[in-house]
GROMACS .gro file of C-alpha atoms in nm:
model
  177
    1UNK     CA    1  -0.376   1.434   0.842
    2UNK     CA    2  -0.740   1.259   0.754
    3UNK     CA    3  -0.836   1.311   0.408
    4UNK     CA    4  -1.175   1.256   0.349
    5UNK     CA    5  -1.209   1.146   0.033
    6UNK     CA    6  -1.485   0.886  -0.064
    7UNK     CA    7  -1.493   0.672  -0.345
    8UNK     CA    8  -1.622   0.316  -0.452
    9UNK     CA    9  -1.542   0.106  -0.787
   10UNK     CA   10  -1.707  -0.179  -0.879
   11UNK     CA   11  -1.667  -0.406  -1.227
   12UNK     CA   12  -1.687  -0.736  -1.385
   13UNK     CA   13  -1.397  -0.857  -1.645
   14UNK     CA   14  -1.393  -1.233  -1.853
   15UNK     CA   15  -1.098  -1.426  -1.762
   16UNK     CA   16  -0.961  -1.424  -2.097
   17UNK     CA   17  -0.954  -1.022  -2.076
   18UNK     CA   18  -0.726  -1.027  -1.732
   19UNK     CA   19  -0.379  -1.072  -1.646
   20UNK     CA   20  -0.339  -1.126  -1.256
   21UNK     CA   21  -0.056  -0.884  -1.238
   22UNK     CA   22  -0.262  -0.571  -1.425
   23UNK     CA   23  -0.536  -0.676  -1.140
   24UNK     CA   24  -0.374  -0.534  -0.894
   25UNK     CA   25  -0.321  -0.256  -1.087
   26UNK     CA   26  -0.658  -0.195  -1.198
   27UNK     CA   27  -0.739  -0.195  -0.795
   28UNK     CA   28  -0.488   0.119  -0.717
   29UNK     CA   29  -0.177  -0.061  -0.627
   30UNK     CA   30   0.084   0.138  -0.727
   31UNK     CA   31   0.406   0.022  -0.947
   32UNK     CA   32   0.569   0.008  -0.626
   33UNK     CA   33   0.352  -0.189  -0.442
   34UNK     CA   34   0.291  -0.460  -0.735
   35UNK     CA   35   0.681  -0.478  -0.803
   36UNK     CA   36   0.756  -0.538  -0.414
   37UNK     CA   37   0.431  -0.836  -0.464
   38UNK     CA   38   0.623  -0.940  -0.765
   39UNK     CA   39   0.957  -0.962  -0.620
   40UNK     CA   40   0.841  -1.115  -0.294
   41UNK     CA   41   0.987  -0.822  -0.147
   42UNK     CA   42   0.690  -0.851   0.067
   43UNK     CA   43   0.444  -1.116   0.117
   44UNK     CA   44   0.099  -1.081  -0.033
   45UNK     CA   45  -0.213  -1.072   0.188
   46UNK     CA   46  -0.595  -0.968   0.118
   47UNK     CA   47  -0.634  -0.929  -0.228
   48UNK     CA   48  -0.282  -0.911  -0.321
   49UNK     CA   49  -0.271  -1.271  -0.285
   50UNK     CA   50  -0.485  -1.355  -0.572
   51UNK     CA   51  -0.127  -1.321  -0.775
   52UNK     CA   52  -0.127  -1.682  -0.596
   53UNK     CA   53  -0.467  -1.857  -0.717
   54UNK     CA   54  -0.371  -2.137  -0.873
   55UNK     CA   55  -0.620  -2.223  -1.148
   56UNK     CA   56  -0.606  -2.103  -1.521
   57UNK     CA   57  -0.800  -1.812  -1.575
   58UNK     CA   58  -0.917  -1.833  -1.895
   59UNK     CA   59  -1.297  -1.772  -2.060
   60UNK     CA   60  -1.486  -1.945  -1.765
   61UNK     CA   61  -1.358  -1.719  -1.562
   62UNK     CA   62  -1.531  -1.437  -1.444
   63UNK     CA   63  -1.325  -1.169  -1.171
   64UNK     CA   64  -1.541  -0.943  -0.989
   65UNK     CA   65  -1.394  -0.635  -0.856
   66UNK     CA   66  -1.527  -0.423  -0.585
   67UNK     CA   67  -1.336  -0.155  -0.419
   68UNK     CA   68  -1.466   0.111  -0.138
   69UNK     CA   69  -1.198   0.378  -0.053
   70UNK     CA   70  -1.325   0.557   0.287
   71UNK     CA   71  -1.057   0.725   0.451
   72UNK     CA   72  -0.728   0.848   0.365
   73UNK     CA   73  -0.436   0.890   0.626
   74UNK     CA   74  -0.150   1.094   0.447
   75UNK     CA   75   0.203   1.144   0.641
   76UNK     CA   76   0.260   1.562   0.701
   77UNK     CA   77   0.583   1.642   0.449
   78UNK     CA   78   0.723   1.780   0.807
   79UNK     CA   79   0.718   1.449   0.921
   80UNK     CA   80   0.776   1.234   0.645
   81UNK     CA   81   1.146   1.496   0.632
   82UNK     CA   82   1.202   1.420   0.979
   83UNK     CA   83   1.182   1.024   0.904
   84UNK     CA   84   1.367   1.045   0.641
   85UNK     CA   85   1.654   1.197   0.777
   86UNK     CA   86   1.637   0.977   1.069
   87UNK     CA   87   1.589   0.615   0.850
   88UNK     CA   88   1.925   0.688   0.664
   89UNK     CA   89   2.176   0.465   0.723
   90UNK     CA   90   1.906   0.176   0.802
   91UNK     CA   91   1.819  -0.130   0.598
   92UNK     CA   92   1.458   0.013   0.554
   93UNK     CA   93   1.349  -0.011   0.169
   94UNK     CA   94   1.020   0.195   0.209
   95UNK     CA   95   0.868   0.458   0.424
   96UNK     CA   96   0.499   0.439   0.493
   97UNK     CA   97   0.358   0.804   0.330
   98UNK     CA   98  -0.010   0.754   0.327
   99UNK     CA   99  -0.260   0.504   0.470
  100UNK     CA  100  -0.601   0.366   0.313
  101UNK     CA  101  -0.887   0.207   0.447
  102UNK     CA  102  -1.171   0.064   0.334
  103UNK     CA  103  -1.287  -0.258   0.145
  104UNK     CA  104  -1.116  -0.439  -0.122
  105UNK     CA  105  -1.291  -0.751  -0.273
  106UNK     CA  106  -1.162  -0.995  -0.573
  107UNK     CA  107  -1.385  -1.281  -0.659
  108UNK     CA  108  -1.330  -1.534  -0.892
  109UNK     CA  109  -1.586  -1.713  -1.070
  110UNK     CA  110  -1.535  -2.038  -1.292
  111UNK     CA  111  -1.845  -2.049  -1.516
  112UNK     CA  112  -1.930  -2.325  -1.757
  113UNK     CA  113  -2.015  -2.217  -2.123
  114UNK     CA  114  -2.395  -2.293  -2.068
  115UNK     CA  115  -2.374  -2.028  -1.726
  116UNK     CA  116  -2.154  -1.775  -1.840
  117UNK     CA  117  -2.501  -1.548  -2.023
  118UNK     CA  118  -2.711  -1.589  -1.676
  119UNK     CA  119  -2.396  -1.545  -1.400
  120UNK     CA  120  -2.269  -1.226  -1.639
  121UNK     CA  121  -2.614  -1.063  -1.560
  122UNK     CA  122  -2.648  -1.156  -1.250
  123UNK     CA  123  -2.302  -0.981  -1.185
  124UNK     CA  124  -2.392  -0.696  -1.401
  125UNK     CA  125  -2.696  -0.664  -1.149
  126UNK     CA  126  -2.494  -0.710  -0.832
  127UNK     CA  127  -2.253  -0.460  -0.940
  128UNK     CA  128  -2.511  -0.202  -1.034
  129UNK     CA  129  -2.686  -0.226  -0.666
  130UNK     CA  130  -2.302  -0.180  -0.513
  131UNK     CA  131  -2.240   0.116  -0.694
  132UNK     CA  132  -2.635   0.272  -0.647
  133UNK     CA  133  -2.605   0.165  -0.290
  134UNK     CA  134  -2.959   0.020  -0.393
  135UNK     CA  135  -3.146  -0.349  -0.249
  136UNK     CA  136  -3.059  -0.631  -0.429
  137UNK     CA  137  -3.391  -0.739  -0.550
  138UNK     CA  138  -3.461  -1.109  -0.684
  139UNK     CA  139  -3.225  -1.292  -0.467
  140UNK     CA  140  -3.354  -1.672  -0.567
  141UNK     CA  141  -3.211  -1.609  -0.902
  142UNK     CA  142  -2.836  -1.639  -0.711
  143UNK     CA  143  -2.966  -2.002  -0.586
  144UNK     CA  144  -2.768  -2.156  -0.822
  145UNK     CA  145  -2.475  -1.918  -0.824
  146UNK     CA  146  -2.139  -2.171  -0.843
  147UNK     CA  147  -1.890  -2.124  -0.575
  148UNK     CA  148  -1.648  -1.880  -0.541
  149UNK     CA  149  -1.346  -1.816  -0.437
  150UNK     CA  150  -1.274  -1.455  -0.274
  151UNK     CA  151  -0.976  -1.198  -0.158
  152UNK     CA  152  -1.016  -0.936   0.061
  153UNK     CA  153  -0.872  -0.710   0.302
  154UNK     CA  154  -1.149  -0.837   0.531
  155UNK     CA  155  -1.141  -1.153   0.650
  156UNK     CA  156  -1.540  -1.235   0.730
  157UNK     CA  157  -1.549  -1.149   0.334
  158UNK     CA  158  -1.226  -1.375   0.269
  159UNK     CA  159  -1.455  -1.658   0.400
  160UNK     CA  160  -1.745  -1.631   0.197
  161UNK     CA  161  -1.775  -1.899  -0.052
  162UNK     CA  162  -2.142  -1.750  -0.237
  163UNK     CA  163  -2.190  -1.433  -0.363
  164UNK     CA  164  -2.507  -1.321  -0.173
  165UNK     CA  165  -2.263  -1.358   0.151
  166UNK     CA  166  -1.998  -1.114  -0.021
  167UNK     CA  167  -2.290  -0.874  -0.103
  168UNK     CA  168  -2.441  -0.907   0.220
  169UNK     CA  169  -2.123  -0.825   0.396
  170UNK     CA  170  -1.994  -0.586   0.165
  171UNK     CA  171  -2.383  -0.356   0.223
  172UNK     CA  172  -2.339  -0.443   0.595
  173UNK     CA  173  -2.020  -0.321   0.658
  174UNK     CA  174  -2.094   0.016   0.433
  175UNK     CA  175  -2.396   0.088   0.665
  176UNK     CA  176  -2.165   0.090   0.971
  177UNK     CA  177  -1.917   0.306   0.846
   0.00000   0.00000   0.00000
């Protein structure tokens, strides 16, 4: 069954005010899902992987979440009996219930103490435009935007390394759907 449902999140957080593992969490993941991550049960991809950056986070860091949930495929209970029944007995550890899709975006930021006032607004105004679904106005000011480093559950976002190119793709790929 396709559930419609529709929504988007997007939010800045300091480094200092984030713990990798309550990222994931603040994204949807389930305890489930972030225990499997955690126990290498399974092996992270798209933004799960950020449990795997491998700088301190601290202060100078600056994570910017963005999140568009746009369709919802949910297993029908007569099924999800009829899979049960028939996956007992088998080394399975999970059973697939309910599928999302949409776009999932982590970017982290390191910011030096002089930067950290100017990049916090400019994020503050990127994430406003995402959530109005309005024009980013003002682009020069992102000129001097330091590099990033992204996760996504797309990979032409994955690859960005500026902000404007995450924006750019995130809008892009929101028109289309």
């Amino acid at each position: 069954d396709n559930i419609g449902n529709f929504s988007r999140k997007c939010f800045v957080r300091r480094g200092n005010d984030v713990e990798l593992g309550n990222a994931l969490k603040d994204l949807g993941f389930d305890l489930e899902q972030r225990l499997s991550i955690f126990t290498d049960l399974v092996t992270p991809t798209g933004i799960a992987s950020i449990i795997d950056y491998p700088y301190l986070i601290d202060e100078n860091t600056r994570l910017f979440f963005f999140t568009s949930f746009t369709k919802q495929t949910q297993l029908e209970d007569k099924h999800g009996k009829e899979l049960r029944e028939s996956s007992k007995g088998s080394q399975a550890t999970h059973i697939i219930g309910e599928v999302h899709a949409g776009i999932d975006v982590i970017a982290l930021i390191r910011v030096t103490k002089k930067q950290s006032d100017s990049i916090d607004r400019m994020l503050d105004h990127l994430r406003q435009c995402l959530l109005d679904g309005t024009k980013l106005d003002d682009k020069e000011q992102f000129d001097q935007f330091p590099p990033l480093q992204v996760y996504s559950n797309i990979p032409l976002i994955r690859e960005q390394t500026k902000i404007l190119s995450v924006y750019h793709s995130i809008r892009d790929m929101e028109e289309k759907r």
